[in-house]
Coordinates of C-alpha atoms and ligand atoms in Angstrom, one line a residue:
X1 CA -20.4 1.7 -7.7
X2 CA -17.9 4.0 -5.6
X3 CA -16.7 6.7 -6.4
X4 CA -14.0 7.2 -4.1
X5 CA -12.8 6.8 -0.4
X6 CA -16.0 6.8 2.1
X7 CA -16.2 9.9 4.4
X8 CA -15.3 7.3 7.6
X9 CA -11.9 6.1 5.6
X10 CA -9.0 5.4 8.1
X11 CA -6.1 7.6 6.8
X12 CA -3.9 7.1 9.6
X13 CA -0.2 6.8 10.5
X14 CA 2.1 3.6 11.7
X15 CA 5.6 3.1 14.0
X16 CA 6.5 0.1 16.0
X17 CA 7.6 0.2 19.8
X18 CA 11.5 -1.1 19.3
X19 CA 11.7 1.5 16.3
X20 CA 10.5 4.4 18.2
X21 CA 10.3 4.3 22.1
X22 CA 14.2 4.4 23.1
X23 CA 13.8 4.5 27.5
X24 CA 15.5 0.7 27.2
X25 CA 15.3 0.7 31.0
X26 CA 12.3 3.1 31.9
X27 CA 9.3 2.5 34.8
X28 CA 10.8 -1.5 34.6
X29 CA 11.1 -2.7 31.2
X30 CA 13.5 -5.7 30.3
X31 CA 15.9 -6.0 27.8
X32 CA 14.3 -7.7 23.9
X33 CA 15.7 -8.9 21.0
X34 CA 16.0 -5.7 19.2
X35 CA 17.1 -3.8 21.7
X36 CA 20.3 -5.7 21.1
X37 CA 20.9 -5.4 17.5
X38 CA 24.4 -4.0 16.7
X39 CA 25.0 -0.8 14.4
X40 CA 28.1 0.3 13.2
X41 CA 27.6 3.9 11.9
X42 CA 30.9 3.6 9.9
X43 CA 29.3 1.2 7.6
X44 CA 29.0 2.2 4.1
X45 CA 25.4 1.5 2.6
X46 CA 26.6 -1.9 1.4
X47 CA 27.5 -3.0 4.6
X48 CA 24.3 -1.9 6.2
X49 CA 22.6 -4.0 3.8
X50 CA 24.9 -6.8 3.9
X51 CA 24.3 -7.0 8.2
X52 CA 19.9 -6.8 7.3
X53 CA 20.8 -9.8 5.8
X54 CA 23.6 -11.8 7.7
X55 CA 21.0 -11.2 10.7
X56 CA 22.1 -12.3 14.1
X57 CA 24.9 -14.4 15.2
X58 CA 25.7 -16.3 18.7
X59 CA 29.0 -13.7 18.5
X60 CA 26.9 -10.5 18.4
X61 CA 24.1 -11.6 20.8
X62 CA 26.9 -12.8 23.4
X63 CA 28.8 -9.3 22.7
X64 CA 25.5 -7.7 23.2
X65 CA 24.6 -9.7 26.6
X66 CA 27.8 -8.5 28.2
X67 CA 27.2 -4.7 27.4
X68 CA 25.6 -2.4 25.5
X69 CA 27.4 0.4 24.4
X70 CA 25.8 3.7 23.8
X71 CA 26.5 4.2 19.9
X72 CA 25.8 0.8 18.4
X73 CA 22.7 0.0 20.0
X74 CA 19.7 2.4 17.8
X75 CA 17.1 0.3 19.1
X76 CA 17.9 1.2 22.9
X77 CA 17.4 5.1 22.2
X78 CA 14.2 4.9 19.4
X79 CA 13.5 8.7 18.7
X80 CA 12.2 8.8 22.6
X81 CA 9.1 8.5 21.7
X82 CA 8.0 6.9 25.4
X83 CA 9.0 10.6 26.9
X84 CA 7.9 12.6 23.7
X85 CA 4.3 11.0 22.6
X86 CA 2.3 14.1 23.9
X87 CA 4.1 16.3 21.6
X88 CA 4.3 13.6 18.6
X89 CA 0.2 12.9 18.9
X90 CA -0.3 16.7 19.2
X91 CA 1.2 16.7 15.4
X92 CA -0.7 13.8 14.0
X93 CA -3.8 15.6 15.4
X94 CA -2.5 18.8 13.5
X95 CA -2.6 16.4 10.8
X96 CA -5.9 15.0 11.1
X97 CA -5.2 11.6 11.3
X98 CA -8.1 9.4 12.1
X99 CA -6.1 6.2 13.2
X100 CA -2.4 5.6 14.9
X101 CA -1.0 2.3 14.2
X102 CA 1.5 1.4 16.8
X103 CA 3.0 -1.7 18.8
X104 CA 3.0 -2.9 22.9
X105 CA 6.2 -3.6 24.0
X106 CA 5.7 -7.2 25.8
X107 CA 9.3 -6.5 27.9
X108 CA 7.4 -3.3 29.6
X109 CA 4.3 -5.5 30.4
X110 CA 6.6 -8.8 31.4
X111 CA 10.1 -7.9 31.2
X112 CA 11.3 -11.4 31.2
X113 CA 8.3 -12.9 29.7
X114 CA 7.9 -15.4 32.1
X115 CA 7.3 -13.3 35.1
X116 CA 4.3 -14.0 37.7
X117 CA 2.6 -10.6 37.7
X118 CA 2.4 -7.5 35.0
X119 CA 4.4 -4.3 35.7
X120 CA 2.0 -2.1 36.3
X121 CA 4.1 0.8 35.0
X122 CA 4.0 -0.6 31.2
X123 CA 0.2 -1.5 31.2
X124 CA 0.0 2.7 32.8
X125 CA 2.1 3.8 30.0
X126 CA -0.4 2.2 27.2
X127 CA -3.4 3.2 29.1
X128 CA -2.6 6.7 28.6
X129 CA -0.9 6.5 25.1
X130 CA -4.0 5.3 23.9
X131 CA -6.4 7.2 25.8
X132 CA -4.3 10.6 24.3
X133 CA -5.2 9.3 20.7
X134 CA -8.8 9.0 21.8
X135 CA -9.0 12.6 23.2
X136 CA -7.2 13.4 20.1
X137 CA -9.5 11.9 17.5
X138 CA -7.6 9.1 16.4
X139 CA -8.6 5.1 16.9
X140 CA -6.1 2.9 18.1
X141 CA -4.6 -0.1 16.2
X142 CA -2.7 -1.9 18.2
X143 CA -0.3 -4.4 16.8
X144 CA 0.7 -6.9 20.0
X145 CA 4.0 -8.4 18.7
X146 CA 6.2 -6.3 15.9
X147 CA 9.1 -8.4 16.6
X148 CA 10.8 -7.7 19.6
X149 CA 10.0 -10.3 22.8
X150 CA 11.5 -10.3 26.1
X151 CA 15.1 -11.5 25.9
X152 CA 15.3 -14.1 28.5
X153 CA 12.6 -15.9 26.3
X154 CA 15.1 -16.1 24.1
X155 CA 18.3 -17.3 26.7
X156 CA 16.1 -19.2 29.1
X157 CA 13.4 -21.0 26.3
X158 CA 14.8 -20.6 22.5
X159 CA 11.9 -18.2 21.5
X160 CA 9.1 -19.0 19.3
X161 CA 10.6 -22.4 18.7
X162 CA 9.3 -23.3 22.0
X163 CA 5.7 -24.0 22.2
X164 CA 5.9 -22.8 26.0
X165 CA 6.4 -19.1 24.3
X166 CA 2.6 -19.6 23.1
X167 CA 1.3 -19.9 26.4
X168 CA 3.4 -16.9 27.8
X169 CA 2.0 -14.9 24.9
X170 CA -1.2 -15.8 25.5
X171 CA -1.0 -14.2 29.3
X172 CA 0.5 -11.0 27.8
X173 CA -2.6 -10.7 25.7
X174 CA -5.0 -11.6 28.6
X175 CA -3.3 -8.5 30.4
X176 CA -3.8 -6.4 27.1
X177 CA -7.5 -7.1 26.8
X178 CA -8.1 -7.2 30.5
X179 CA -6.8 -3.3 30.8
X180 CA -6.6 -1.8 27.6
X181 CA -10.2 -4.1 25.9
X182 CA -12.0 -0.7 25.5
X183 CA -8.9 2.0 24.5
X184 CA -8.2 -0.3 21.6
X185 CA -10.0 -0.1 17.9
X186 CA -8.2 -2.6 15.9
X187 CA -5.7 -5.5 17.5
X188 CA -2.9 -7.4 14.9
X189 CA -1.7 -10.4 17.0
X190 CA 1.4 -10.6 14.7
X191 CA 2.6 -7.8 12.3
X192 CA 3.9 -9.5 9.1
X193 CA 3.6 -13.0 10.1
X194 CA 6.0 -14.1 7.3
X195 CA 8.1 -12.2 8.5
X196 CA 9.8 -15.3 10.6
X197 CA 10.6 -16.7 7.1
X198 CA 12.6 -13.8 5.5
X199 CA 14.3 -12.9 8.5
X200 CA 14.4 -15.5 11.3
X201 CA 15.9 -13.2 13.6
X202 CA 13.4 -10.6 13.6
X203 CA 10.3 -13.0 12.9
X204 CA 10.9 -15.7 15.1
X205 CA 14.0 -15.2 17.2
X206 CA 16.3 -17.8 15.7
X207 CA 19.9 -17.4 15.6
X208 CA 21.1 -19.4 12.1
X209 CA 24.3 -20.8 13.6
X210 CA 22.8 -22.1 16.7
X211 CA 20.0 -24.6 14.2
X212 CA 20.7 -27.6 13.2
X213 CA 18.0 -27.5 10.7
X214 CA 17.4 -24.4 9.9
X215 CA 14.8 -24.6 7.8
X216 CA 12.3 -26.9 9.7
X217 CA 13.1 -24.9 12.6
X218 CA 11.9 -21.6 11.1
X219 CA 8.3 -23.4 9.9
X220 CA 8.4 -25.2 13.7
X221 CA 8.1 -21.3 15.1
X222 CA 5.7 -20.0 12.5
X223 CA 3.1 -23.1 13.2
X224 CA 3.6 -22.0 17.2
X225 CA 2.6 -18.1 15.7
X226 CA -0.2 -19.3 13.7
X227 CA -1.9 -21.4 17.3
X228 CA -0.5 -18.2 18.8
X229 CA -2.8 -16.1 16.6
X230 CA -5.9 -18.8 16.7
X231 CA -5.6 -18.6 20.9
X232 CA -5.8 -15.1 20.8
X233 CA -8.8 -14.8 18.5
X234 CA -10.4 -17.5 20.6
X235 CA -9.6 -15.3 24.1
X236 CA -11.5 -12.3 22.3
X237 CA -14.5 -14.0 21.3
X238 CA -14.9 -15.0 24.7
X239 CA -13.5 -12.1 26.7
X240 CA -14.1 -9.0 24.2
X241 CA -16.7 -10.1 21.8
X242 CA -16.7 -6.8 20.2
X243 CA -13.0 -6.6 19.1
X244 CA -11.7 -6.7 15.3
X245 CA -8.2 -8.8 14.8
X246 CA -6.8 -9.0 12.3
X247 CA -3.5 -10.8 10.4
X248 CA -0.8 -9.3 8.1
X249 CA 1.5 -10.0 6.2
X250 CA 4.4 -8.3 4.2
X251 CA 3.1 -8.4 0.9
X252 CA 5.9 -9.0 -2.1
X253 CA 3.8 -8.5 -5.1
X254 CA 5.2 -10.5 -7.9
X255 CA 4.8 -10.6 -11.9
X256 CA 6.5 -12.9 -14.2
X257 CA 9.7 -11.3 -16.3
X258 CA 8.2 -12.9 -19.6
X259 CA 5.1 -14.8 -20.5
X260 CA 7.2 -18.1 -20.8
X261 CA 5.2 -20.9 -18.6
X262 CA 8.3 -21.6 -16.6
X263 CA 8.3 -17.8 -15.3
X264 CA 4.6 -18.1 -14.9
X265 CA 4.7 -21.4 -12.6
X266 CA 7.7 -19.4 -10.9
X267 CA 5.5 -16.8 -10.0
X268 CA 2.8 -18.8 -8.5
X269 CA 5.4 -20.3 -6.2
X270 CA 6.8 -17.5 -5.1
X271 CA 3.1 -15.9 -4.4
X272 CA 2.1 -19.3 -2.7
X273 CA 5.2 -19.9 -1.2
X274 CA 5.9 -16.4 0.4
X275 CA 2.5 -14.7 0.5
X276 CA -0.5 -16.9 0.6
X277 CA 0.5 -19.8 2.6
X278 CA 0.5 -17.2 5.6
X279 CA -3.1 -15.4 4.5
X280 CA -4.7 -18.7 3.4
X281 CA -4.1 -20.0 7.2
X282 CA -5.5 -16.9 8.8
X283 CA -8.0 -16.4 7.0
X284 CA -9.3 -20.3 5.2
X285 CA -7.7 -21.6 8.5
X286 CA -5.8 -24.5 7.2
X287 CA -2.9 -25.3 5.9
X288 CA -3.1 -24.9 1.9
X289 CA -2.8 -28.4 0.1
X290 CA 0.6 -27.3 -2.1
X291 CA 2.5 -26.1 1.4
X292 CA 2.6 -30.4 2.0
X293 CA 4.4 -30.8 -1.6
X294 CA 6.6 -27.9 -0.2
X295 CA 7.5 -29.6 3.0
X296 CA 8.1 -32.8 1.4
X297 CA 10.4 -31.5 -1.7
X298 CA 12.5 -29.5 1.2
X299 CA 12.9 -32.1 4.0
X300 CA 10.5 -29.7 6.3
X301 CA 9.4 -31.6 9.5
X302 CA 7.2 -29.8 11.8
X303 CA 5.8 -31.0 15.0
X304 CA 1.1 -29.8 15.1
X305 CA -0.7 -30.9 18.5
X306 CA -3.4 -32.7 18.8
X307 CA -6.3 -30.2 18.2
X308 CA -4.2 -27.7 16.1
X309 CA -5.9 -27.7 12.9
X310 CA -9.4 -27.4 14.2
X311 CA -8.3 -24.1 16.0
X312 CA -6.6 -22.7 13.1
X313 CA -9.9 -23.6 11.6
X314 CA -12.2 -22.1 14.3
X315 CA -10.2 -19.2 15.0
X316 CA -10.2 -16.9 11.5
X317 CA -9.1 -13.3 11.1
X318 CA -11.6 -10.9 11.0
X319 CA -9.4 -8.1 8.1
X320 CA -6.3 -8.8 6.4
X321 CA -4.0 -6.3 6.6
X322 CA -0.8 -5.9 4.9
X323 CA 2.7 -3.8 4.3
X324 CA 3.3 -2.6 0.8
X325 CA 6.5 -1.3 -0.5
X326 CA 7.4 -2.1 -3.8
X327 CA 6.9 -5.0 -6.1
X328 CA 9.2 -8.1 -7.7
X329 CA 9.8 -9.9 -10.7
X330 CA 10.3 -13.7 -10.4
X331 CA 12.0 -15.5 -13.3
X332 CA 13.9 -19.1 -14.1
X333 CA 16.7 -17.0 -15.6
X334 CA 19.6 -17.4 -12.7
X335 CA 21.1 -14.4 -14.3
X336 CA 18.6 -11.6 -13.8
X337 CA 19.4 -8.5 -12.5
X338 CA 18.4 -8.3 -8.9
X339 CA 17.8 -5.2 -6.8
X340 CA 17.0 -4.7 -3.2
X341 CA 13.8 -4.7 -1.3
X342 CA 11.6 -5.0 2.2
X343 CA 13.2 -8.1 4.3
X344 CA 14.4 -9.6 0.3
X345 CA 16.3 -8.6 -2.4
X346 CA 14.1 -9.3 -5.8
X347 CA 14.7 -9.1 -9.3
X348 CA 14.6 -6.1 -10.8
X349 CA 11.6 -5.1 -13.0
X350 CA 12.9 -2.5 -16.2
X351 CA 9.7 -0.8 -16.1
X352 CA 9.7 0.1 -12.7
X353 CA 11.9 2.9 -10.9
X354 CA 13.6 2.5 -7.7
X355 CA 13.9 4.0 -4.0
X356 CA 17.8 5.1 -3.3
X357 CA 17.6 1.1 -1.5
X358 CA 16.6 -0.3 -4.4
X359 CA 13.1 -1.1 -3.6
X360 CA 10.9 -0.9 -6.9
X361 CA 8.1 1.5 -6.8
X362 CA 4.9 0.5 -8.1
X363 CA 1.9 1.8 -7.0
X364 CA -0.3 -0.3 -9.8
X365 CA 1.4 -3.5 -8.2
X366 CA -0.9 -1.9 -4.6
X367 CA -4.2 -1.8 -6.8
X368 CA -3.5 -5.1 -8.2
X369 CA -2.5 -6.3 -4.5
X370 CA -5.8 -5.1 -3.4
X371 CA -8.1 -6.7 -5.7
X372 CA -6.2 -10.2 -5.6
X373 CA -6.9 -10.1 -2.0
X374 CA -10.2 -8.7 -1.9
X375 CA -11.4 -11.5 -5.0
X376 CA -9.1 -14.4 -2.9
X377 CA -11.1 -14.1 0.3
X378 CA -13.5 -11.6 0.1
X379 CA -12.9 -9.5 3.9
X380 CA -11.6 -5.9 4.8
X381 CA -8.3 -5.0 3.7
X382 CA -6.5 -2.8 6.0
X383 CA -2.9 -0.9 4.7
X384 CA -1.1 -1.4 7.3
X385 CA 2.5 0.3 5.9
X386 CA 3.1 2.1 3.0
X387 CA 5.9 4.8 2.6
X388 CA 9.3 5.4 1.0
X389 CA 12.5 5.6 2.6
X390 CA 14.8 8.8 1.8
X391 CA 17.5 10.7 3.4
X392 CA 15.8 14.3 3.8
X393 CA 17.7 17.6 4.2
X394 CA 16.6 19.9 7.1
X395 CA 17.1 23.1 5.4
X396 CA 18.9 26.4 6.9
X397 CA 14.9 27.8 7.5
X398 CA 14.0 24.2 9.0
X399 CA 12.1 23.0 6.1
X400 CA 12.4 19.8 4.7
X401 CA 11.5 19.3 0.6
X402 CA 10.5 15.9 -0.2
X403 CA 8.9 16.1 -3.6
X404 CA 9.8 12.3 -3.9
X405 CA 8.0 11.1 -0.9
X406 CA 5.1 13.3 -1.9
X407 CA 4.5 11.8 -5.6
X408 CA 5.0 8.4 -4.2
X409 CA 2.4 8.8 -1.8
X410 CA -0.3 10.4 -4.2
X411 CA 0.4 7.4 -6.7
X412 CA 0.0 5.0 -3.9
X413 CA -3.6 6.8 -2.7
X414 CA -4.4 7.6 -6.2
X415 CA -4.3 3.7 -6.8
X416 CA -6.3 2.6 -3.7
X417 CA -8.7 5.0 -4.7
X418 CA -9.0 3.3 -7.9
X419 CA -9.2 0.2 -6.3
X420 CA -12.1 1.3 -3.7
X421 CA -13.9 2.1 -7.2
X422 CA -13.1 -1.4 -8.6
X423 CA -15.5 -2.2 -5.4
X424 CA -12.5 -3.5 -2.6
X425 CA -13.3 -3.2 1.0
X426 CA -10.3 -0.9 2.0
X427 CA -11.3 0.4 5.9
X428 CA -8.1 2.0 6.3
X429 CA -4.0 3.3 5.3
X430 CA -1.7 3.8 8.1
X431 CA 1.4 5.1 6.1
X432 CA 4.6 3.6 7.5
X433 CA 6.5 5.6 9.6
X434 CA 5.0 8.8 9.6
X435 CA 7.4 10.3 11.9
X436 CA 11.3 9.2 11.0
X437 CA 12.2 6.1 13.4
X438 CA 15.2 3.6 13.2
X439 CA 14.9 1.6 10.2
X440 CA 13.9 -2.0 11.0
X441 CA 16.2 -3.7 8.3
X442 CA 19.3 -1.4 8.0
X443 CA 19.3 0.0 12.0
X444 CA 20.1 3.3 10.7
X445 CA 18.6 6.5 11.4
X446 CA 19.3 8.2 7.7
X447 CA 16.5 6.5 6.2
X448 CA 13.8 8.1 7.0
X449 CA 9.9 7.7 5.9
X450 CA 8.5 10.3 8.2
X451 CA 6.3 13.2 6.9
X452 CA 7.6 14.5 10.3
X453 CA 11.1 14.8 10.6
X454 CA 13.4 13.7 14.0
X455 CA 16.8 15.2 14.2
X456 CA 18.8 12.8 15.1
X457 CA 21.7 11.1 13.2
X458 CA 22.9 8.0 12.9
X459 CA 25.9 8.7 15.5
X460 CA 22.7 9.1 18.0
X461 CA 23.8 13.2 17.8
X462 CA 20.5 15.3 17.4
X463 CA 18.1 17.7 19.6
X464 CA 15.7 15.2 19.0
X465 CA 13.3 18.4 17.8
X466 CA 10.5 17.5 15.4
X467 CA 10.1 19.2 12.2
X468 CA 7.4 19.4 9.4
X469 CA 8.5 18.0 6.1
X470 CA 6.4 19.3 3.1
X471 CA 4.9 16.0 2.9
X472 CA 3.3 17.1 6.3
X473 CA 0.9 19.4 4.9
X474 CA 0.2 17.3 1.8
X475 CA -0.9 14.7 3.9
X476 CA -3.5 17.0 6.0
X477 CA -4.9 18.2 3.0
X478 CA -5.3 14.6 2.0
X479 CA -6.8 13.7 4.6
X480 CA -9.0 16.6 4.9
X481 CA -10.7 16.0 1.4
X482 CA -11.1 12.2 1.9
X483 CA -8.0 11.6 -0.4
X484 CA -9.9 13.9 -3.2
X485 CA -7.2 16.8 -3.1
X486 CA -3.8 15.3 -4.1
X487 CA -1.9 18.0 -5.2
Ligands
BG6_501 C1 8.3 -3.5 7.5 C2 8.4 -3.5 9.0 O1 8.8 -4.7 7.0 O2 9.1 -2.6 6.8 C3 8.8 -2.2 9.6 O3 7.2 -3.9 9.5 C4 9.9 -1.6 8.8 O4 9.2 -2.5 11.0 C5 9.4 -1.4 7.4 O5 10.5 -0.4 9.4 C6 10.4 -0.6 6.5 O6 11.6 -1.3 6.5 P1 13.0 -0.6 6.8 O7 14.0 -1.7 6.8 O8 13.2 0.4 5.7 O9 12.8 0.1 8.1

């Protein structure tokens, strides 16, 4: 039996390209779908929420095509992380993180998508991003696609929906493995593959009011992601035999509100239905028997090739990796409370407290999470987010107290410890956002997971200077004892 982390444990940190980068037109990059997300900064918390979930329209993606103006556009200036990654990988060093979780921006390496030939000045700028975290003593995990794609595959093809999107896909990975093969430790074709279903905007590119049928369209895209993800694994076995991919998935934990059958049957639904149809393709590699019931009871029609299950089937995941956030409650009652959480609202769980969005914390629900994976299929599990979202105060003196994001970060590694001991294969933790970025959902800068803090505000005012938070040194010390010293 274990008694705790091994001594090669991957505590690491994560942030996404469209969150973080800014330089929207630097060294030849092209305009992507998040670039072009509106932000008003007047909107009240509500109304932040209420714009997550509204997504994108044909109105605001028109409005964005004809300009973008400086202000409402987060996703354009990031933190400027492209200009600043020396001094940001110097910190995480300070740190001692062994592993950086970050994504490639397909519109630096094709900045339509469709071009002929790379840019040559993206593929440079991973080259030595990832070399730095080499010299530095951190691996590289690599995530290829965290939701933005090159706008014109949007205008000029419809996105995912188009099975013409695999193929270009498939030549922006070539390029990846062909120049960075070597630099990178672990590659995620897809982060949160389910993503597509919760928010079809972000996931898969689809604007609602442009669908006639929404829903099939949405499944259409997330078949063409699943050969997407098959294709690549195939082009590693043959090009990069050596390389580790994996698949994730944004995992929404969920108990039953009572032990009444009804709540129980709810529950496996919602579990089947929103977590395991994605991890049971990836990893089993076919489509589970009770997603055909689905379809059918839903009027879901989706188009396979001939040849598309028997690459699913060849083509398997070699770790699972997941986001955790919080946990849900799922229920026949129509008039439980609900509160919010990552890409859904849930219903609320009286046991559990909250973050200031609403998202429950429950860092049981991650041991629990953990061991249902590890007993369902029985490869590595990989942590791939983890945080809590605050607004933080940068003090007179410069220091930042986050007691908060510190006891929900020793209950979350407190719990993985204990289920390392219950004998899961945990290889690593990249904690979400471990310097503040633009939040994915609500496009605002004042929710902020970092243990290293960005001053900037929502209004895009700031020096941009980075700060230690006290979470900053808990974390070092963390790492430094193997996750053994939490205090
Ligand atoms: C995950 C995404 O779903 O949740 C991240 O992969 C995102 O991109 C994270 O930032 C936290 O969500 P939010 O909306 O608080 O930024």
């Amino acid at each position: 039996m274990k008694t705790g982390f091994d001594a090669d444990f991957l505590f690491g940190g994560a942030i996404s390209a469209a969150q973080a980068d800014g330089a929207f037109t630097a060294d030849g990059k092209g305009l992507d779908t998040q670039n072009i997300r509106y932000f008003d900064p007047a909107w009240n918390r509500a109304e932040r929420d209420h714009n997550r979930n509204i997504n994108m329209t044909t109105a605001r993606f028109n409005a964005a095509l004809k300009a973008i103006e400086p202000g409402h556009y987060p996703f354009t200036r990031g933190i400027d992380f492209y200009h600043r990654y020396q001094d940001d990988l110097a910190l995480m060093e300070e740190m001692g993180m062994k592993v950086f979780r970050t994504s490639i921006d397909w519109s630096r390496i094709f900045p339509d998508g469709d071009n002929e030939t790379p840019n040559h000045q993206g593929i440079q700028f991973y080259i030595d991003l990832f070399d730095q975290c080499h010299q530095r003593g951190m691996k590289v995990f690599a995530t290829i696609l965290h939701y933005n794609i090159p706008l014109n595959l949007v205008t000029e093809y419809g996105g995912w929906k188009n099975r013409k999107v695999v193929d270009f896909y498939l030549k922006f990975v070539r390029v990846l493995f062909e120049s960075l093969g070597d630099r990178v430790d672990f590659w995620l074709p897809f982060n949160e593959i389910n993503a597509g279903k919760f928010n079809p905007y972000n996931g898969v590119c689809l604007i609602k009011d442009q669908e006639e049928d929404y829903e099939s369209a949405i499944f259409q895209c997330l078949h063409h992601q699943f050969i997407a993800n098959a294709l690549t694994i195939k082009l590693a076995r043959e090009i990069l035999p050596q390389a580790k991919i994996g698949g994730m998935i944004a995992r929404f934990t969920t108990y039953p509100a009572t032990c009444k059958p009804e709540d129980v049957l709810e529950t496996l639904h919602k579990e089947q239905y929103s977590n395991y149809f994605y991890t049971d393709i990836m990893v089993r590699g076919e489509y589970p028997a009770y997603m055909a019931r689905y379809f059918h009871d839903n009027g879901i029609v989706i188009q396979k090739a001939p040849g598309d299950d028997a690459l699913l089937k060849a083509y398997t995941i070699d770790f699972l990796s997941f986001s955790y956030y919080m946990s849900m409650v799922a229920t026949t009652d129509k008039n439980w409370e609900t509160t919010g959480g990552n890409l859904v609202s849930g219903n609320k769980n009286p046991y559990l407290k909250a973050s200031d969005w609403g998202w429950q914390i429950d860092p049981i629900g991650l041991r629990i999470t953990l061991n249902q994976f590890y007993d369902r299929y029985r490869i590595p599990l990989f942590i791939a987010e983890n945080g809590i979202g605050a607004e933080d105060v940068l003090e007179q003196d410069l220091a930042i107290h986050d007691p908060y994001r510190i006891a929900y970060l020793r209950e979350h590694v407190q719990q993985m410890k204990e289920a390392v001991i219950d004998g899961v294969e945990l290889i690593g933790y990249t904690m979400w956002g471990i310097i503040d970025i633009v939040s994915c959902g609500t496009i605002e800068m004042s929710k902020r997971y970092g243990v290293i803090y960005v001053d900037l505000d929502d209004q895009g005012n700031g020096s941009l200077r980075r700060y230690k938070k006290d979470s900053f040194f808990w974390y070092q010390k963390c790492i430094a004892s193997h996750g053994e010293d939490l205090s």
